[in-house]
Tab-separated table of N, CA, C and O and ligand atoms in Angstrom:
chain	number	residue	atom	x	y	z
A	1433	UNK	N	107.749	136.505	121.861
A	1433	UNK	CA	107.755	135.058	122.006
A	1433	UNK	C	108.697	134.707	123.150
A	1433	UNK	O	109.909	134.918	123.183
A	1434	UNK	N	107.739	133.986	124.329
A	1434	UNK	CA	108.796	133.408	125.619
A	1434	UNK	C	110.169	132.954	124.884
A	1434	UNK	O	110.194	132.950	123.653
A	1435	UNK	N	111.073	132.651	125.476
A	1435	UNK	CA	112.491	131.434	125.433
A	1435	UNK	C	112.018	130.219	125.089
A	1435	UNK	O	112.498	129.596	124.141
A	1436	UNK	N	110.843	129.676	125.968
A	1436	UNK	CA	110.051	128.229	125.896
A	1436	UNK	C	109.379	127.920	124.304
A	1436	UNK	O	109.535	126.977	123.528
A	1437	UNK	N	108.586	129.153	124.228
A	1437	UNK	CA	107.561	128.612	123.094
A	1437	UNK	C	109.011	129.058	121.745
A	1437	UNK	O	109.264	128.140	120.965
A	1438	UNK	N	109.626	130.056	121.614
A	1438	UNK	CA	110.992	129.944	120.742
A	1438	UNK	C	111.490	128.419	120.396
A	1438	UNK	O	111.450	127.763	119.355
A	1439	UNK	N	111.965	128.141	121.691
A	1439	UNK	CA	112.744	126.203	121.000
A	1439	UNK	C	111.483	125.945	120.695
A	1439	UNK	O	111.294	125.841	119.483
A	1440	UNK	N	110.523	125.801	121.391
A	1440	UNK	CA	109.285	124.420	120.583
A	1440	UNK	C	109.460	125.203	119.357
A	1440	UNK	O	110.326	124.605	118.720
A	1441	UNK	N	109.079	126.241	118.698
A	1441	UNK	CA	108.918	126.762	117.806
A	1441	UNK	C	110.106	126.069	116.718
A	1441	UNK	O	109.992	125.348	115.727
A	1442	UNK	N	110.910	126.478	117.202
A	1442	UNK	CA	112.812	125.769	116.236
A	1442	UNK	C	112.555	124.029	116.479
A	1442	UNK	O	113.093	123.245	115.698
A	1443	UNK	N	111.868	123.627	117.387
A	1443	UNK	CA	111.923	122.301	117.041
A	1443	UNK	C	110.950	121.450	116.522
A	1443	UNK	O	111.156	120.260	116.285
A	1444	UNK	N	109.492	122.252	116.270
A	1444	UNK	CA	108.488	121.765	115.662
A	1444	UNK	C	109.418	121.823	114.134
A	1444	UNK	O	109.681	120.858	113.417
A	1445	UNK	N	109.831	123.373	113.899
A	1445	UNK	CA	110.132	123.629	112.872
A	1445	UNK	C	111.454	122.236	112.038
A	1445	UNK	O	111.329	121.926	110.853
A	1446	UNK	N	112.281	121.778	112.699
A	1446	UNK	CA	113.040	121.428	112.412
A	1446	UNK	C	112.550	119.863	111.784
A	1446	UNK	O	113.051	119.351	110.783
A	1447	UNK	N	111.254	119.135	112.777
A	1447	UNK	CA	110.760	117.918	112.822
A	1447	UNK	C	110.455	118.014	111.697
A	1447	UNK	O	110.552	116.989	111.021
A	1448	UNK	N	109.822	119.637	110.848
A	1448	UNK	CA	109.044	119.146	109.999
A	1448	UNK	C	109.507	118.871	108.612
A	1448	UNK	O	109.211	118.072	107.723
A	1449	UNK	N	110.601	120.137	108.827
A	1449	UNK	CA	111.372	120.047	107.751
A	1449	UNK	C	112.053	118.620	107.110
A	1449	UNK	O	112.066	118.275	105.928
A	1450	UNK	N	112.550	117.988	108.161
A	1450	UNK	CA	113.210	116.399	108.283
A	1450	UNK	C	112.236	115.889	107.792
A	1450	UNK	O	112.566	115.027	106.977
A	1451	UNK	N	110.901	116.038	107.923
A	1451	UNK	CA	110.112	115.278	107.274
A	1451	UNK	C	110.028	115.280	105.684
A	1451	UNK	O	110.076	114.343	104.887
A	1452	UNK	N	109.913	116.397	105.529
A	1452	UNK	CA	110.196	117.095	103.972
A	1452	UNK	C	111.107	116.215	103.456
A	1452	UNK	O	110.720	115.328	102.695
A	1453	UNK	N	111.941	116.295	103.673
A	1453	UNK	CA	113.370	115.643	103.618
A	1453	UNK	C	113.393	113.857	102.732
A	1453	UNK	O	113.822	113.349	101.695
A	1454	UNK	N	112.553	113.429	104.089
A	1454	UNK	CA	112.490	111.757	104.006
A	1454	UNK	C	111.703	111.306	103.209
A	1454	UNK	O	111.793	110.145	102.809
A	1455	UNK	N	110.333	112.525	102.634
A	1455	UNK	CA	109.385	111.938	101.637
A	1455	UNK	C	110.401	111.451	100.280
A	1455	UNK	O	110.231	110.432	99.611
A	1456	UNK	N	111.418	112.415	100.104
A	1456	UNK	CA	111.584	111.994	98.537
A	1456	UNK	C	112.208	111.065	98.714
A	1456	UNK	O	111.983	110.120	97.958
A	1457	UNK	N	113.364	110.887	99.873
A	1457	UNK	CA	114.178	109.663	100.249
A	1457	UNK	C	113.268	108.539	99.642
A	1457	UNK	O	113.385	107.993	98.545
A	1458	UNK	N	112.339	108.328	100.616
A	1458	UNK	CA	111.403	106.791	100.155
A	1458	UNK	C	110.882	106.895	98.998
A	1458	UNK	O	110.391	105.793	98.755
A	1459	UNK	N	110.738	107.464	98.299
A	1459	UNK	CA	110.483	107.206	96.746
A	1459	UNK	C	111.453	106.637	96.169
A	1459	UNK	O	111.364	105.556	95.587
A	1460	UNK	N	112.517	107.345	96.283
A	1460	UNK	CA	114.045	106.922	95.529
A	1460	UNK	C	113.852	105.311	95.846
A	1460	UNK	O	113.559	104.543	94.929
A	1461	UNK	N	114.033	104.852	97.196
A	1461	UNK	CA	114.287	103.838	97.699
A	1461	UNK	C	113.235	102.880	97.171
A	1461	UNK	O	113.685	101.775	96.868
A	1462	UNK	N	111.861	103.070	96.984
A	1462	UNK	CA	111.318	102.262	96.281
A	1462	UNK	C	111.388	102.182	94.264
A	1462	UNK	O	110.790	101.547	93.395
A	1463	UNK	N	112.039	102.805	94.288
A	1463	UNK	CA	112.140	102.839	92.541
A	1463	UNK	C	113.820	102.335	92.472
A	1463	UNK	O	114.337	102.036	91.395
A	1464	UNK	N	114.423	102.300	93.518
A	1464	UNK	CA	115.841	101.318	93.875
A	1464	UNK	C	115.370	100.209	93.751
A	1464	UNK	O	116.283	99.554	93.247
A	1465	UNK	N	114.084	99.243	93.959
A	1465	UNK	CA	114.106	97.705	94.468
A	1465	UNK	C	114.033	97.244	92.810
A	1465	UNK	O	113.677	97.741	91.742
A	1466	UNK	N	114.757	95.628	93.453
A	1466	UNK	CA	114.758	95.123	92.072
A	1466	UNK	C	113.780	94.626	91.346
A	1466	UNK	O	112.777	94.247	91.951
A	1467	UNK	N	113.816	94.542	90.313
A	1467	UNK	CA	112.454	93.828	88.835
A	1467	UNK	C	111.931	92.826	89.605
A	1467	UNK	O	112.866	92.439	90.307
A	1468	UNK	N	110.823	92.114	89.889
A	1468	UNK	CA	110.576	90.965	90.104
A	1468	UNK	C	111.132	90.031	88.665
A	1468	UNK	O	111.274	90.582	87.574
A	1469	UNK	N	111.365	88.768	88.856
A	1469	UNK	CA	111.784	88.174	87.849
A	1469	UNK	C	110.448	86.564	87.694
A	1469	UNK	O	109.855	85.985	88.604
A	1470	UNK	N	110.407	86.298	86.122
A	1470	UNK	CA	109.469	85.573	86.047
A	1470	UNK	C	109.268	84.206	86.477
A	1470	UNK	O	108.255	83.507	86.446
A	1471	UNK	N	110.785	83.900	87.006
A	1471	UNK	CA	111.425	82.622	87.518
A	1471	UNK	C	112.117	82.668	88.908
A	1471	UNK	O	113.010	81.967	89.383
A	1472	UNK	N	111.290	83.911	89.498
A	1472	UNK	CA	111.262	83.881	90.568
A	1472	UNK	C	110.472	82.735	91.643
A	1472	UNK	O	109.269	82.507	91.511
A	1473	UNK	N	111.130	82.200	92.485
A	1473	UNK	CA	109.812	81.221	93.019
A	1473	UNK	C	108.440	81.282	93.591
A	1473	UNK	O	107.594	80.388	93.563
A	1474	UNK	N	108.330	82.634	94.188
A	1474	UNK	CA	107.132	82.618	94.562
A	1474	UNK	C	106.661	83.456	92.923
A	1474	UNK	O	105.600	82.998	92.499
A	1475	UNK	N	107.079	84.196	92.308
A	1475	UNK	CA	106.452	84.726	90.856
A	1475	UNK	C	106.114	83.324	90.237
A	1475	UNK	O	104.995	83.022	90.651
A	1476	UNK	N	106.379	82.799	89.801
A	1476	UNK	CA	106.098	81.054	89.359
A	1476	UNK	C	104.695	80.311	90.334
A	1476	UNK	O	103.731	79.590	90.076
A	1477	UNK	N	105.072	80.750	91.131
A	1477	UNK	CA	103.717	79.477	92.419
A	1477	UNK	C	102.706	80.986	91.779
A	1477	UNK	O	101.592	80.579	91.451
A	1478	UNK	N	102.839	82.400	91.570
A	1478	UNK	CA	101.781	83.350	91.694
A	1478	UNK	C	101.414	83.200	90.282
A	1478	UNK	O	100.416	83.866	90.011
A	1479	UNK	N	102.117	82.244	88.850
A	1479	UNK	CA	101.877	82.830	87.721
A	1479	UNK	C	102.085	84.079	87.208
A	1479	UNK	O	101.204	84.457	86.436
A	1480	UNK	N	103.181	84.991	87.452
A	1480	UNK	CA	103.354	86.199	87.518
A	1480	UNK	C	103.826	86.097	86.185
A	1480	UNK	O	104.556	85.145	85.907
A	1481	UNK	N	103.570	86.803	85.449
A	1481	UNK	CA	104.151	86.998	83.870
A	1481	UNK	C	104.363	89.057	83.922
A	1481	UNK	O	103.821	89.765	84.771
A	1482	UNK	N	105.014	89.428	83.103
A	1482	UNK	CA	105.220	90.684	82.700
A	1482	UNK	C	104.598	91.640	81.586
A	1482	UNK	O	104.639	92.838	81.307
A	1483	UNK	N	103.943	90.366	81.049
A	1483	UNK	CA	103.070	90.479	79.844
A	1483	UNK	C	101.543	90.153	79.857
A	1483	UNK	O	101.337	89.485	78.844
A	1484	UNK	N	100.476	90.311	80.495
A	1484	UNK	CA	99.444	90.713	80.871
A	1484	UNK	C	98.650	89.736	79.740
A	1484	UNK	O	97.900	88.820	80.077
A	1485	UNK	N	98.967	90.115	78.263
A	1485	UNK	CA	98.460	89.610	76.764
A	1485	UNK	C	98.848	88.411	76.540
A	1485	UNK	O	98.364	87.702	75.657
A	1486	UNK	N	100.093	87.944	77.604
A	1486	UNK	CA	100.381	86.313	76.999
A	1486	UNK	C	99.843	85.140	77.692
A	1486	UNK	O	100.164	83.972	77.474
A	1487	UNK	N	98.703	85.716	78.840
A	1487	UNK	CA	98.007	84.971	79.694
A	1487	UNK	C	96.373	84.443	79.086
A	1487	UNK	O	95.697	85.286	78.497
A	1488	UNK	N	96.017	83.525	79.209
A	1488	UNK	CA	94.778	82.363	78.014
A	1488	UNK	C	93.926	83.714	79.290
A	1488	UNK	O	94.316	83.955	80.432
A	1489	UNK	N	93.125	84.142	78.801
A	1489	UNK	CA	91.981	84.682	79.918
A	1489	UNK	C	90.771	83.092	80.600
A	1489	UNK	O	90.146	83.065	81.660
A	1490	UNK	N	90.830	82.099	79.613
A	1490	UNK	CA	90.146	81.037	79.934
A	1490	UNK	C	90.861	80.151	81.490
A	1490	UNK	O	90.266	79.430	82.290
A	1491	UNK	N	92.033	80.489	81.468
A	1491	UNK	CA	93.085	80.101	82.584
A	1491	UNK	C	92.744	80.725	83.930
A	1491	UNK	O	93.298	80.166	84.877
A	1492	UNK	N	91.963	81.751	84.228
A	1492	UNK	CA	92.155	82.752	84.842
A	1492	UNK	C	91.218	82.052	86.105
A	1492	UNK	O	90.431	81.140	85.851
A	1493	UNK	N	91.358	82.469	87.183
A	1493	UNK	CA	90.096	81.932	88.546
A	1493	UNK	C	88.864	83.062	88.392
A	1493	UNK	O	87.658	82.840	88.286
A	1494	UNK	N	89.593	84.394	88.417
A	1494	UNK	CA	88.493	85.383	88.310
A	1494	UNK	C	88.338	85.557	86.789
A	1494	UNK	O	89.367	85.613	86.116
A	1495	UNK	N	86.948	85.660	86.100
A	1495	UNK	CA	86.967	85.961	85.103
A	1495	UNK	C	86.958	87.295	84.083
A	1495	UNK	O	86.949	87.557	82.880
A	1496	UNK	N	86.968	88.225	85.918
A	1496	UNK	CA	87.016	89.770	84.888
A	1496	UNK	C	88.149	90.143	83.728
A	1496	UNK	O	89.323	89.787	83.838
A	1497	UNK	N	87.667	90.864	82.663
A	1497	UNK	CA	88.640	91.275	82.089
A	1497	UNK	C	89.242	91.975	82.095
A	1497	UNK	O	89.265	92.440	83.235
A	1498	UNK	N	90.325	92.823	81.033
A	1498	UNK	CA	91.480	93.599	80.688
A	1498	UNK	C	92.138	93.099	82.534
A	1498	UNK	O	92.269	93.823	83.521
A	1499	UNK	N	92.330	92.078	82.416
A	1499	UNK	CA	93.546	91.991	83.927
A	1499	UNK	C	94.630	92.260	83.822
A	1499	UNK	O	95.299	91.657	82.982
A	1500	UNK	N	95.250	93.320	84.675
A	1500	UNK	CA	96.748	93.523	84.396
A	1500	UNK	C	97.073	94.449	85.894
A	1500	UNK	O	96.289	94.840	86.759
A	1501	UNK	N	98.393	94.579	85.782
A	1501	UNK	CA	98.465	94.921	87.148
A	1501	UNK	C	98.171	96.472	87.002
A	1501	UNK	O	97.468	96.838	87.944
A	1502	UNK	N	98.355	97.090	86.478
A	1502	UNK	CA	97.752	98.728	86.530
A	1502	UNK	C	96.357	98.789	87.179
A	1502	UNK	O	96.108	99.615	88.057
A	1503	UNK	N	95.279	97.728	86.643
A	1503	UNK	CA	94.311	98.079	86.763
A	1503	UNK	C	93.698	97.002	88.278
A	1503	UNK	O	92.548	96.594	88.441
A	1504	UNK	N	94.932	96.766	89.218
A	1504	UNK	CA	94.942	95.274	90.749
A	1504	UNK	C	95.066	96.304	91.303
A	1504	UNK	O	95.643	97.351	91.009
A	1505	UNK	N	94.214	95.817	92.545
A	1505	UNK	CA	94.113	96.564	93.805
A	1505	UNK	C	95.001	96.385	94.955
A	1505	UNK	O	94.779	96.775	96.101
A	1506	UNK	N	96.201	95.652	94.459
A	1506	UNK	CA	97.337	95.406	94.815
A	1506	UNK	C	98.559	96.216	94.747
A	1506	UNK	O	99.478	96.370	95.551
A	1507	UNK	N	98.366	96.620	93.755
A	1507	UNK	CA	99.592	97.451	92.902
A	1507	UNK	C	99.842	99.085	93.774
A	1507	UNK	O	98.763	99.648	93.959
A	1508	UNK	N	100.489	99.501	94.054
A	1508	UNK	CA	101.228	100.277	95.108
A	1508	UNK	C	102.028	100.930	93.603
A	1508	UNK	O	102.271	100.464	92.489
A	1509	UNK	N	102.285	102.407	94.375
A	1509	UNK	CA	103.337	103.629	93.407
A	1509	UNK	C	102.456	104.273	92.950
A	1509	UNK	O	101.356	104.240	93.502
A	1510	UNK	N	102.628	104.909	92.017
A	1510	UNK	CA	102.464	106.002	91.077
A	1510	UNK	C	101.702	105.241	89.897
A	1510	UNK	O	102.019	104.190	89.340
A	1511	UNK	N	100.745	105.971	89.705
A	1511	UNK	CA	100.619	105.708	88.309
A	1511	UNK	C	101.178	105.961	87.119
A	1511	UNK	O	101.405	107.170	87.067
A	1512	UNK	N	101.503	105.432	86.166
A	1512	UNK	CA	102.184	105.726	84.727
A	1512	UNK	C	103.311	105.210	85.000
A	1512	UNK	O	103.880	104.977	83.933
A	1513	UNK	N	104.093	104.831	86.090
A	1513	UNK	CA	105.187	104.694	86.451
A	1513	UNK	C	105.398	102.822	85.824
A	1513	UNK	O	104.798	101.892	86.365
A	1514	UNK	N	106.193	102.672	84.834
A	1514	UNK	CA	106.249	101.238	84.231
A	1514	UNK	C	106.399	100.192	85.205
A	1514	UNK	O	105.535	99.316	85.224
A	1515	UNK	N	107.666	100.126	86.277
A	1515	UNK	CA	107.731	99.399	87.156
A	1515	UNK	C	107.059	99.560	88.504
A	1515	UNK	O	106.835	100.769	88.546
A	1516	UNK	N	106.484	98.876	89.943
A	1516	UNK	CA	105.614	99.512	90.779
A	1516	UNK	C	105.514	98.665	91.633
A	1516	UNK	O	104.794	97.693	91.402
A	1517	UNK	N	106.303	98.794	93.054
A	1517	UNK	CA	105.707	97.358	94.213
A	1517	UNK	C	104.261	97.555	94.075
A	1517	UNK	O	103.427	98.413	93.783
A	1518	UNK	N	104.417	95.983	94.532
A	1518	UNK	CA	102.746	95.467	94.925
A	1518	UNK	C	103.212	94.828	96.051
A	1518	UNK	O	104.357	94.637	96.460
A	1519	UNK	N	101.667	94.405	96.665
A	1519	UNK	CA	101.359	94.108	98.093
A	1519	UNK	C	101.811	92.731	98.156
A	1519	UNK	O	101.888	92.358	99.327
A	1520	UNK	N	102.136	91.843	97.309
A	1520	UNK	CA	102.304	90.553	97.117
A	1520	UNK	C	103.712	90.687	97.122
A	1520	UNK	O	104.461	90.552	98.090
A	1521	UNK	N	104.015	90.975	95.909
A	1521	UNK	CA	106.055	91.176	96.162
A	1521	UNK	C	106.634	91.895	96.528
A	1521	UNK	O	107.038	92.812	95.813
A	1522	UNK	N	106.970	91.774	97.990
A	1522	UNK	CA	107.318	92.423	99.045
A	1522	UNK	C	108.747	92.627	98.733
A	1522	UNK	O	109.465	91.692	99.087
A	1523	UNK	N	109.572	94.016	97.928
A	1523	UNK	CA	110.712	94.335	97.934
A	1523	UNK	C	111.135	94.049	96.957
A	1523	UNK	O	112.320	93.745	96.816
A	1524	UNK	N	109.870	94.078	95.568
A	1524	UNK	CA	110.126	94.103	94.302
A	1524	UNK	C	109.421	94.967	93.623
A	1524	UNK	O	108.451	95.625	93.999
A	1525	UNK	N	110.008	94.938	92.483
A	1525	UNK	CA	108.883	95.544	91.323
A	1525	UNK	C	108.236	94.952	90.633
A	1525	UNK	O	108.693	93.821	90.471
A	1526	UNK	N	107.101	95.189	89.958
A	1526	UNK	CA	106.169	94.420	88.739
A	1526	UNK	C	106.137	95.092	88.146
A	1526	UNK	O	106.337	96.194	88.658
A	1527	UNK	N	105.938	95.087	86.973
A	1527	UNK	CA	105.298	95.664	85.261
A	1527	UNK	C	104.126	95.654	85.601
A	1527	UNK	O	103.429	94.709	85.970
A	1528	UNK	N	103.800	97.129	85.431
A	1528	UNK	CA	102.019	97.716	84.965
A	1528	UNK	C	101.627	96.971	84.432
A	1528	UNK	O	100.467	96.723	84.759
A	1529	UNK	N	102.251	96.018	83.200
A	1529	UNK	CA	101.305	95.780	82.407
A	1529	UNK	C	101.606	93.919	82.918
A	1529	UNK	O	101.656	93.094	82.005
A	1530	UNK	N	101.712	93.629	83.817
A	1530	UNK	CA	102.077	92.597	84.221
A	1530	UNK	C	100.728	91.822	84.609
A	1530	UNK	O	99.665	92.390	84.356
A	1531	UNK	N	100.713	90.784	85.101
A	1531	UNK	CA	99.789	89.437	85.921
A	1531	UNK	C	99.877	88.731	86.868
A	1531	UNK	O	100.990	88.207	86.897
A	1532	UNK	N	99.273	88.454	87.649
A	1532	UNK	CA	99.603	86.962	88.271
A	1532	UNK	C	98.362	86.972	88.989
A	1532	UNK	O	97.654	87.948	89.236
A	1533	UNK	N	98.105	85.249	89.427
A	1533	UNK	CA	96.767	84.762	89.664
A	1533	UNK	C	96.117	85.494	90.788
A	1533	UNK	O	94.921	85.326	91.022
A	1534	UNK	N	97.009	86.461	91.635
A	1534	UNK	CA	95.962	86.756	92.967
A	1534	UNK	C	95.886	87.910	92.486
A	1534	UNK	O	96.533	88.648	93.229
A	1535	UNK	N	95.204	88.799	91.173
A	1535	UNK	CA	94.791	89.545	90.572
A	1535	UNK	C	93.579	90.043	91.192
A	1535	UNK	O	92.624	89.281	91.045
A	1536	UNK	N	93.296	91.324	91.979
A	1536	UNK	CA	91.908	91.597	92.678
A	1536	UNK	C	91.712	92.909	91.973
A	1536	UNK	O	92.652	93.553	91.506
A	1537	UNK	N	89.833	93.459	91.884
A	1537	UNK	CA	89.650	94.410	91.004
A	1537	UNK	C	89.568	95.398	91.850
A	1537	UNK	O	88.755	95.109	92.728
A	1538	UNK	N	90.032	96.431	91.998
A	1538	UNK	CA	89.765	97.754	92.647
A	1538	UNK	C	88.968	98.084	92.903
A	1538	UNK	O	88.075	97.756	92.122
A	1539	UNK	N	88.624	98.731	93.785
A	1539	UNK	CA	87.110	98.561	94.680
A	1539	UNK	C	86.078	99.563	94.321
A	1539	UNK	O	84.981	99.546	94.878
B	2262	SF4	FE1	100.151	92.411	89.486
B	2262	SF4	FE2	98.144	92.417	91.238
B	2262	SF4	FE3	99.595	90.205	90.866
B	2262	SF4	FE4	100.685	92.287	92.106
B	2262	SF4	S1	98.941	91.040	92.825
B	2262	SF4	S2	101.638	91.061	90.487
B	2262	SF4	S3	99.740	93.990	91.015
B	2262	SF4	S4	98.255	91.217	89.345
């Protein structure tokens, strides 16, 4: 192996590793953000509840059922995971088993 293709070699190697590195970082960092709260202001203008079951389904704009955020095409993370950003609350968490009106069905 030239001198040349050696460093690229140590420095592909190094990029990738760092990468390794930063995946788990951003997990941590998103399971760091705080609860959304139900008296939050934009959670309030969204109808955001935490409780999925305490919402009238007759209330609802879309009428599909079992709505909850596990099953929104919004909802971002892991599955099984209780708390989980979504695309709406930017630098929060929601409850899986949570709601709110801009509820969309997975495609
Ligand atoms: Fe839950 Fe979907 Fe509303 Fe986010 S947009 S809070 S995942 S129902």
């Amino acid at each position: 192996m030239s001198k040349i293709a050696r460093r690229k070699f140590i420095q592909l190697s190094a990029a990738a590793a760092a990468g390794c590195l930063v995946h788990p970082g951003r997990e941590a960092i998103a399971q760091d953000l705080p609860h959304l709260t139900e008296d939050d202001p934009m959670a309030s203008a969204m109808k955001y509840t935490h409780d999925a079951s305490t919402v009238d389904p007759a209330t609802r704009a879309n009428p599909a059922p079992d709505q909850i955020c596990a099953n929104c095409a919004l909802l971002q993370g892991d599955d099984g995971d209780e708390w989980r950003p979504c695309q709406i609350f930017v630098g929060k968490l929601v409850n899986s088993k949570g709601w709110c009106s801009v509820w969309a069905p997975k495609a």
